[in-house]
Short mmCIF file of C-alpha atoms in Angstrom, two decimals:
data_model
loop_
_atom_site.label_atom_id
_atom_site.label_comp_id
_atom_site.label_asym_id
_atom_site.label_seq_id
_atom_site.Cartn_x
_atom_site.Cartn_y
_atom_site.Cartn_z
CA UNK T 1 25.17 199.77 132.33
CA UNK T 2 24.12 203.15 130.88
CA UNK T 3 26.10 205.28 133.32
CA UNK T 4 29.27 203.20 132.93
CA UNK T 5 28.96 203.40 129.14
CA UNK T 6 28.52 207.18 129.19
CA UNK T 7 31.51 207.53 131.53
CA UNK T 8 33.48 205.32 129.20
CA UNK T 9 32.60 207.40 126.14
CA UNK T 10 33.95 210.61 127.69
CA UNK T 11 37.03 209.08 129.31
CA UNK T 12 40.40 210.74 128.84
CA UNK T 13 43.83 210.09 130.33
CA UNK T 14 44.44 212.96 132.78
CA UNK T 15 48.10 213.46 131.84
CA UNK T 16 47.57 213.41 128.08
CA UNK T 17 48.65 216.68 126.40
CA UNK T 18 45.78 218.74 125.02
CA UNK T 19 45.39 221.56 122.49
CA UNK T 20 46.25 224.25 121.80
CA UNK T 21 49.78 224.01 123.25
CA UNK T 22 50.13 220.16 123.56
CA UNK T 23 52.41 220.56 126.59
CA UNK T 24 53.98 217.37 127.97
CA UNK T 25 54.36 217.66 131.76
CA UNK T 26 57.00 214.96 132.11
CA UNK T 27 58.00 215.92 135.66
CA UNK T 28 54.43 215.36 136.89
CA UNK T 29 54.26 211.98 135.15
CA UNK T 30 57.49 210.82 136.78
CA UNK T 31 56.30 212.03 140.17
CA UNK T 32 52.93 210.27 139.75
CA UNK T 33 54.06 206.82 138.64
CA UNK T 34 56.67 204.72 140.47
CA UNK T 35 56.72 202.22 137.61
CA UNK T 36 57.77 204.99 135.24
CA UNK T 37 60.65 206.02 137.48
CA UNK T 38 61.87 202.41 137.61
CA UNK T 39 62.65 202.56 133.88
CA UNK T 40 65.50 204.98 134.52
CA UNK T 41 67.98 202.31 135.62
CA UNK T 42 67.20 199.91 132.76
CA UNK T 43 69.85 199.89 130.00
CA UNK T 44 69.22 199.21 126.31
CA UNK T 45 71.42 197.82 123.56
CA UNK T 46 73.10 200.89 122.01
CA UNK T 47 72.90 199.35 118.52
CA UNK T 48 69.12 199.75 118.62
CA UNK T 49 68.68 202.39 121.32
CA UNK T 50 71.64 204.74 121.37
CA UNK T 51 69.43 207.34 123.08
CA UNK T 52 70.05 205.65 126.44
CA UNK T 53 67.95 203.99 129.14
CA UNK T 54 64.30 202.96 128.88
CA UNK T 55 63.00 206.05 130.67
CA UNK T 56 64.78 208.30 128.17
CA UNK T 57 63.34 206.28 125.31
CA UNK T 58 59.83 206.40 126.78
CA UNK T 59 59.97 210.20 127.13
CA UNK T 60 61.23 210.55 123.55
CA UNK T 61 58.45 208.26 122.29
CA UNK T 62 55.81 210.36 124.07
CA UNK T 63 57.33 213.54 122.64
CA UNK T 64 57.41 212.03 119.15
CA UNK T 65 53.82 210.83 119.44
CA UNK T 66 52.32 214.15 120.48
CA UNK T 67 54.19 215.88 117.65
CA UNK T 68 52.67 213.61 114.98
CA UNK T 69 49.91 215.36 112.96
CA UNK T 70 48.12 212.02 112.71
CA UNK T 71 47.89 211.84 116.49
CA UNK T 72 46.79 215.47 116.95
CA UNK T 73 43.98 214.99 114.44
CA UNK T 74 42.45 212.10 116.39
CA UNK T 75 39.47 212.52 118.73
CA UNK T 76 40.37 213.08 122.39
CA UNK T 77 39.80 209.50 123.50
CA UNK T 78 42.00 207.96 120.81
CA UNK T 79 44.75 210.44 121.66
CA UNK T 80 44.50 209.36 125.30
CA UNK T 81 44.64 205.66 124.41
CA UNK T 82 47.79 206.11 122.36
CA UNK T 83 49.48 208.37 124.88
CA UNK T 84 48.85 205.91 127.72
CA UNK T 85 50.14 203.08 125.52
CA UNK T 86 53.29 205.06 124.71
CA UNK T 87 53.93 205.53 128.43
CA UNK T 88 53.42 201.83 129.12
CA UNK T 89 54.88 200.19 126.01
CA UNK T 90 58.18 199.21 127.68
CA UNK T 91 56.95 198.91 131.27
CA UNK T 92 58.17 195.30 131.61
CA UNK T 93 61.68 195.88 130.27
CA UNK T 94 63.31 196.22 133.73
CA UNK T 95 62.06 192.74 134.68
CA UNK T 96 62.95 191.20 131.30
CA UNK T 97 66.31 192.82 130.53
CA UNK T 98 69.46 190.70 130.61
CA UNK T 99 73.06 191.35 129.62
CA UNK T 100 74.27 188.39 127.56
CA UNK T 101 77.76 186.89 127.73
CA UNK T 102 78.76 188.72 124.54
CA UNK T 103 77.63 192.05 125.99
CA UNK T 104 74.35 192.28 124.09
CA UNK T 105 71.39 193.64 126.04
CA UNK T 106 68.14 191.75 125.49
CA UNK T 107 64.62 191.93 126.92
CA UNK T 108 62.91 188.79 125.66
CA UNK T 109 59.24 188.48 126.54
CA UNK T 110 58.83 192.08 127.67
CA UNK T 111 55.93 192.75 125.27
CA UNK T 112 53.73 189.91 126.52
CA UNK T 113 54.56 190.64 130.15
CA UNK T 114 54.19 194.36 129.53
CA UNK T 115 50.59 193.86 128.38
CA UNK T 116 49.78 192.10 131.65
CA UNK T 117 51.53 194.79 133.71
CA UNK T 118 49.68 197.50 131.78
CA UNK T 119 46.37 195.83 132.62
CA UNK T 120 47.28 195.74 136.34
CA UNK T 121 48.36 199.39 136.38
CA UNK T 122 45.32 200.62 134.46
CA UNK T 123 42.98 198.51 136.60
CA UNK T 124 44.41 200.15 139.73
CA UNK T 125 43.79 203.56 138.10
CA UNK T 126 40.11 202.61 137.52
CA UNK T 127 40.42 203.10 133.76
CA UNK T 128 37.11 201.92 132.20
CA UNK T 129 37.20 198.36 130.89
CA UNK T 130 37.02 199.01 127.13
CA UNK T 131 39.64 201.77 127.23
CA UNK T 132 41.88 199.67 129.49
CA UNK T 133 41.75 196.71 127.13
CA UNK T 134 42.37 198.94 124.10
CA UNK T 135 45.54 200.27 125.75
CA UNK T 136 46.59 196.73 126.69
CA UNK T 137 46.11 195.66 123.06
CA UNK T 138 48.19 198.61 121.86
CA UNK T 139 51.00 197.58 124.20
CA UNK T 140 50.69 193.92 123.18
CA UNK T 141 50.61 194.53 119.43
CA UNK T 142 52.58 197.78 119.25
CA UNK T 143 55.60 196.23 117.57
CA UNK T 144 53.54 194.36 114.95
CA UNK T 145 53.99 197.07 112.27
CA UNK T 146 57.75 196.50 112.48
CA UNK T 147 57.77 192.71 112.32
CA UNK T 148 54.51 191.54 110.72
CA UNK T 149 56.21 190.63 107.44
CA UNK T 150 58.52 188.23 109.32
CA UNK T 151 55.50 186.26 110.59
CA UNK T 152 54.76 182.88 109.02
CA UNK T 153 51.40 184.31 107.88
CA UNK T 154 51.51 188.13 107.76
CA UNK T 155 47.93 188.39 106.51
CA UNK T 156 46.60 186.39 109.45
CA UNK T 157 48.71 188.44 111.87
CA UNK T 158 47.28 191.80 110.79
CA UNK T 159 43.72 190.48 110.48
CA UNK T 160 43.91 189.00 113.98
CA UNK T 161 45.24 192.24 115.45
CA UNK T 162 42.46 194.20 113.74
CA UNK T 163 39.85 192.23 115.68
CA UNK T 164 41.05 193.69 119.00
CA UNK T 165 42.61 197.07 118.13
CA UNK T 166 42.63 199.54 115.25
CA UNK T 167 45.66 198.95 113.07
CA UNK T 168 45.97 202.65 112.18
CA UNK T 169 46.53 203.33 115.89
CA UNK T 170 49.15 200.59 116.01
CA UNK T 171 50.93 202.26 113.11
CA UNK T 172 50.98 205.64 114.90
CA UNK T 173 52.37 204.05 118.07
CA UNK T 174 55.05 202.19 116.10
CA UNK T 175 56.01 205.36 114.25
CA UNK T 176 56.41 207.23 117.54
CA UNK T 177 58.43 204.31 118.94
CA UNK T 178 60.86 204.57 116.01
CA UNK T 179 61.12 208.36 116.11
CA UNK T 180 61.78 208.11 119.86
CA UNK T 181 65.01 206.15 119.42
CA UNK T 182 68.48 206.69 118.00
CA UNK T 183 69.46 203.90 115.60
CA UNK T 184 71.06 203.42 112.19
CA UNK T 185 68.02 201.79 110.59
CA UNK T 186 65.41 204.39 111.52
CA UNK T 187 64.43 205.16 107.91
CA UNK T 188 64.07 201.46 107.10
CA UNK T 189 61.85 200.96 110.13
CA UNK T 190 59.66 203.93 109.17
CA UNK T 191 59.28 202.38 105.69
CA UNK T 192 58.08 199.17 107.36
CA UNK T 193 55.37 201.08 109.21
CA UNK T 194 54.17 202.64 105.96
CA UNK T 195 54.17 199.19 104.34
CA UNK T 196 52.11 197.94 107.29
CA UNK T 197 49.53 200.69 106.71
CA UNK T 198 49.29 199.83 103.01
CA UNK T 199 49.08 196.09 103.69
CA UNK T 200 46.27 196.58 106.24
CA UNK T 201 44.45 198.79 103.76
CA UNK T 202 44.72 196.05 101.13
CA UNK T 203 43.32 193.54 103.62
CA UNK T 204 40.43 195.80 104.63
CA UNK T 205 41.54 196.04 108.26
CA UNK T 206 43.34 199.36 108.75
CA UNK T 207 40.64 201.28 110.63
CA UNK T 208 38.02 198.59 111.29
CA UNK T 209 38.16 194.89 112.17
CA UNK T 210 38.46 192.74 109.05
CA UNK T 211 34.88 191.57 108.32
CA UNK T 212 34.04 187.89 107.83
CA UNK T 213 31.12 186.23 106.02
CA UNK T 214 29.78 184.98 109.37
CA UNK T 215 30.69 184.43 113.02
CA UNK T 216 31.39 180.80 112.22
CA UNK T 217 33.64 181.75 109.29
CA UNK T 218 35.64 183.99 111.63
CA UNK T 219 35.86 181.26 114.25
CA UNK T 220 37.07 178.68 111.74
CA UNK T 221 39.58 181.15 110.27
CA UNK T 222 41.30 181.65 113.61
CA UNK T 223 41.15 177.95 114.46
CA UNK T 224 43.06 176.98 111.31
CA UNK T 225 46.33 178.35 109.96
CA UNK T 226 45.64 178.00 106.24
CA UNK T 227 42.18 179.54 105.83
CA UNK T 228 41.09 182.18 103.34
CA UNK T 229 39.46 185.08 105.25
CA UNK T 230 36.88 185.36 102.45
CA UNK T 231 35.80 181.73 102.80
CA UNK T 232 32.18 181.32 103.92
CA UNK T 233 32.44 178.27 106.18
CA UNK T 234 29.47 175.93 106.38
CA UNK T 235 27.99 176.20 109.87
CA UNK T 236 27.96 172.64 111.19
CA UNK T 237 27.44 173.54 114.84
CA UNK T 238 24.78 171.43 116.57
CA UNK T 239 24.55 172.79 120.12
CA UNK T 240 26.02 175.57 122.26
CA UNK T 241 28.63 175.65 125.00
CA UNK T 242 28.91 178.75 127.19
CA UNK T 243 32.41 179.03 128.61
CA UNK T 244 32.51 181.25 131.70
CA UNK T 245 35.63 183.28 132.50
CA UNK T 246 36.51 185.60 135.36
CA UNK T 247 38.24 185.88 138.71
CA UNK T 248 36.63 184.40 141.84
CA UNK T 249 33.83 186.70 143.00
CA UNK T 250 33.23 188.22 139.57
CA UNK T 251 29.64 186.95 139.61
CA UNK T 252 29.73 183.93 137.30
CA UNK T 253 27.24 181.87 139.34
CA UNK T 254 24.81 184.79 139.60
CA UNK T 255 25.05 185.51 135.88
CA UNK T 256 24.23 181.89 135.04
CA UNK T 257 21.25 181.88 137.42
CA UNK T 258 19.90 185.11 135.93
CA UNK T 259 20.58 184.43 132.25
CA UNK T 260 20.65 180.65 131.75
CA UNK T 261 18.59 179.28 134.68
CA UNK T 262 17.49 176.14 132.82
CA UNK T 263 20.90 175.17 131.44
CA UNK T 264 22.98 172.25 132.67
CA UNK T 265 26.14 173.51 134.38
CA UNK T 266 29.49 171.79 134.74
CA UNK T 267 30.94 173.61 137.75
CA UNK T 268 34.54 172.87 138.65
CA UNK T 269 33.96 174.33 142.13
CA UNK T 270 31.12 171.88 142.74
CA UNK T 271 33.18 168.98 141.40
CA UNK T 272 36.03 169.90 143.73
CA UNK T 273 33.68 169.84 146.70
CA UNK T 274 32.12 166.54 145.64
CA UNK T 275 35.56 164.99 145.12
CA UNK T 276 36.94 166.56 148.33
CA UNK T 277 39.80 168.25 146.49
CA UNK T 278 41.09 171.61 147.71
CA UNK T 279 41.57 174.47 145.20
CA UNK T 280 45.26 174.42 146.15
CA UNK T 281 45.65 170.68 145.39
CA UNK T 282 46.47 169.16 142.02
CA UNK T 283 43.41 169.74 139.80
CA UNK T 284 44.07 167.05 137.18
CA UNK T 285 41.39 164.69 138.51
CA UNK T 286 38.79 167.49 138.62
CA UNK T 287 39.56 168.56 135.06
CA UNK T 288 39.46 164.97 133.83
CA UNK T 289 36.07 164.37 135.46
CA UNK T 290 34.66 167.62 134.05
CA UNK T 291 35.84 166.75 130.54
CA UNK T 292 34.29 163.29 130.78
CA UNK T 293 30.92 164.80 131.74
CA UNK T 294 31.21 167.35 128.92
CA UNK T 295 31.91 164.61 126.37
CA UNK T 296 28.76 162.77 127.44
CA UNK T 297 26.69 165.92 126.92
CA UNK T 298 28.33 166.69 123.58
CA UNK T 299 27.78 163.19 122.22
CA UNK T 300 24.10 163.78 122.98
CA UNK T 301 24.35 167.26 121.37
CA UNK T 302 23.23 168.86 124.64
CA UNK T 303 24.03 172.50 125.38
CA UNK T 304 25.70 173.31 128.70
CA UNK T 305 27.70 175.87 130.69
CA UNK T 306 31.33 175.23 131.65
CA UNK T 307 31.78 177.24 134.83
CA UNK T 308 35.35 177.93 135.96
CA UNK T 309 37.75 180.87 136.07
CA UNK T 310 39.39 180.07 132.68
CA UNK T 311 41.81 182.98 133.02
CA UNK T 312 44.43 182.09 130.41
CA UNK T 313 44.05 181.90 126.67
CA UNK T 314 45.97 178.62 126.63
CA UNK T 315 43.49 176.94 128.99
CA UNK T 316 40.49 178.31 127.12
CA UNK T 317 42.01 177.17 123.83
CA UNK T 318 42.36 173.57 125.00
CA UNK T 319 38.68 173.55 126.02
CA UNK T 320 37.53 175.27 122.83
CA UNK T 321 39.42 172.72 120.74
CA UNK T 322 37.59 169.95 122.61
CA UNK T 323 34.17 171.57 122.24
CA UNK T 324 34.61 172.46 118.56
CA UNK T 325 35.66 168.87 117.76
CA UNK T 326 32.09 167.91 118.73
CA UNK T 327 30.64 170.73 116.56
CA UNK T 328 29.73 173.07 119.41
CA UNK T 329 28.94 176.74 118.93
CA UNK T 330 31.07 178.44 121.57
CA UNK T 331 30.23 181.56 123.51
CA UNK T 332 32.62 183.00 126.10
CA UNK T 333 31.12 185.12 128.88
CA UNK T 334 33.77 187.09 130.77
CA UNK T 335 32.78 188.84 134.00
CA UNK T 336 34.70 191.46 135.92
CA UNK T 337 34.22 193.71 138.94
CA UNK T 338 36.35 196.35 140.61
CA UNK T 339 39.32 194.83 142.44
CA UNK T 340 38.20 195.96 145.90
CA UNK T 341 34.73 194.58 145.21
CA UNK T 342 36.22 191.22 144.18
CA UNK T 343 38.19 191.08 147.43
CA UNK T 344 35.10 192.01 149.45
CA UNK T 345 33.00 189.31 147.80
CA UNK T 346 35.78 186.77 148.27
CA UNK T 347 35.95 187.46 152.01
CA UNK T 348 32.24 186.69 152.34
CA UNK T 349 32.46 183.39 150.45
CA UNK T 350 32.30 180.09 152.30
CA UNK T 351 35.28 178.82 150.32
CA UNK T 352 37.59 181.84 150.41
CA UNK T 353 40.51 182.12 148.02
CA UNK T 354 43.66 183.47 149.74
CA UNK T 355 44.24 187.07 148.64
CA UNK T 356 47.80 186.26 147.58
CA UNK T 357 46.33 183.63 145.26
CA UNK T 358 43.75 186.15 143.99
CA UNK T 359 46.60 188.55 143.19
CA UNK T 360 48.51 185.87 141.28
CA UNK T 361 45.35 185.00 139.35
CA UNK T 362 44.83 188.62 138.39
CA UNK T 363 48.46 188.90 137.32
CA UNK T 364 48.12 186.05 134.84
CA UNK T 365 44.66 187.06 133.57
CA UNK T 366 44.24 187.25 129.80
CA UNK T 367 40.87 188.77 128.95
CA UNK T 368 39.07 186.75 126.23
CA UNK T 369 38.69 188.33 122.80
CA UNK T 370 36.61 187.72 119.69
CA UNK T 371 39.29 185.64 117.94
CA UNK T 372 38.72 182.81 120.43
CA UNK T 373 35.05 181.90 119.97
CA UNK T 374 31.88 182.44 117.96
CA UNK T 375 30.75 185.06 120.46
CA UNK T 376 32.46 186.83 123.36
CA UNK T 377 30.52 188.86 125.93
CA UNK T 378 32.19 191.19 128.41
CA UNK T 379 30.01 191.78 131.47
#
């Protein structure tokens, strides 16, 4: 791990402008990335983006970002993270944009889908894991400074974001996004960003993740909507469940054998084989059987490993809700390997997963984060 960590610490985005001249080579960026060129034909609603198409907006956002003193004062890596996020922040708009019957142009869902597309693009560029996920989080939460006060619980929204990405970086990205557009409410939007900074400062989460009294207090806070972040929750956990997560071939079985050799394992792959159910068949019976076994263990307060891909937050959440109802302490272990290595391992498996299925699984992957469990390990 040492070499990968050292590489990660000195990573920079090759096209990010650098001192002393901070030159933006836009022509090279357009020539390098097909996905960037595809933004050119995507229109935007002129009431909010009178500057023109998405490519024009993206270029203006990048120009605005690199002109901000707050960005120039950052260390090299943080500058790279923000610059890459600015490039990618609207990458999903072409797929999400629709012209409504009344002529309005909308792009519903482009932020969530854009985060997934950003992960795919950055993965293909071999961006180190921690930097990749930071950029993905910037894309996913980049509009939060503009709309956090409209959330049902603004405090929870900013505290949750702070667990996965620095809120001061979100504010810089949002400021660049506003300065890179032509709209009537630009000054009002810039005031919102400043309010966001002040609100995060008040909630002790502008530069660092909001601290909690304990891991269990943090877990309970994100499990419930009405919790006080200062509340020190009584730890009533009685046993541990390790929830594995990762694409086929990521090394989940090997990790369990090396790290938890004496633990009981509920393996959905093994259940499928025992029940003679193909991975492409309906999995309801497999899931039901696995949950029944888990409930037996939990009633006996017995620790175990739940071994499956668990790629989406929604699926993990349903399992975590089940485990926590029995007072389990929950640890997620997410494993990842280079894409080509995953494909190579898959080809050598007895039960191969079709590569088209592997691709679809990667496309819907949501990497686990610390707001989901008591502990999250990225391997």
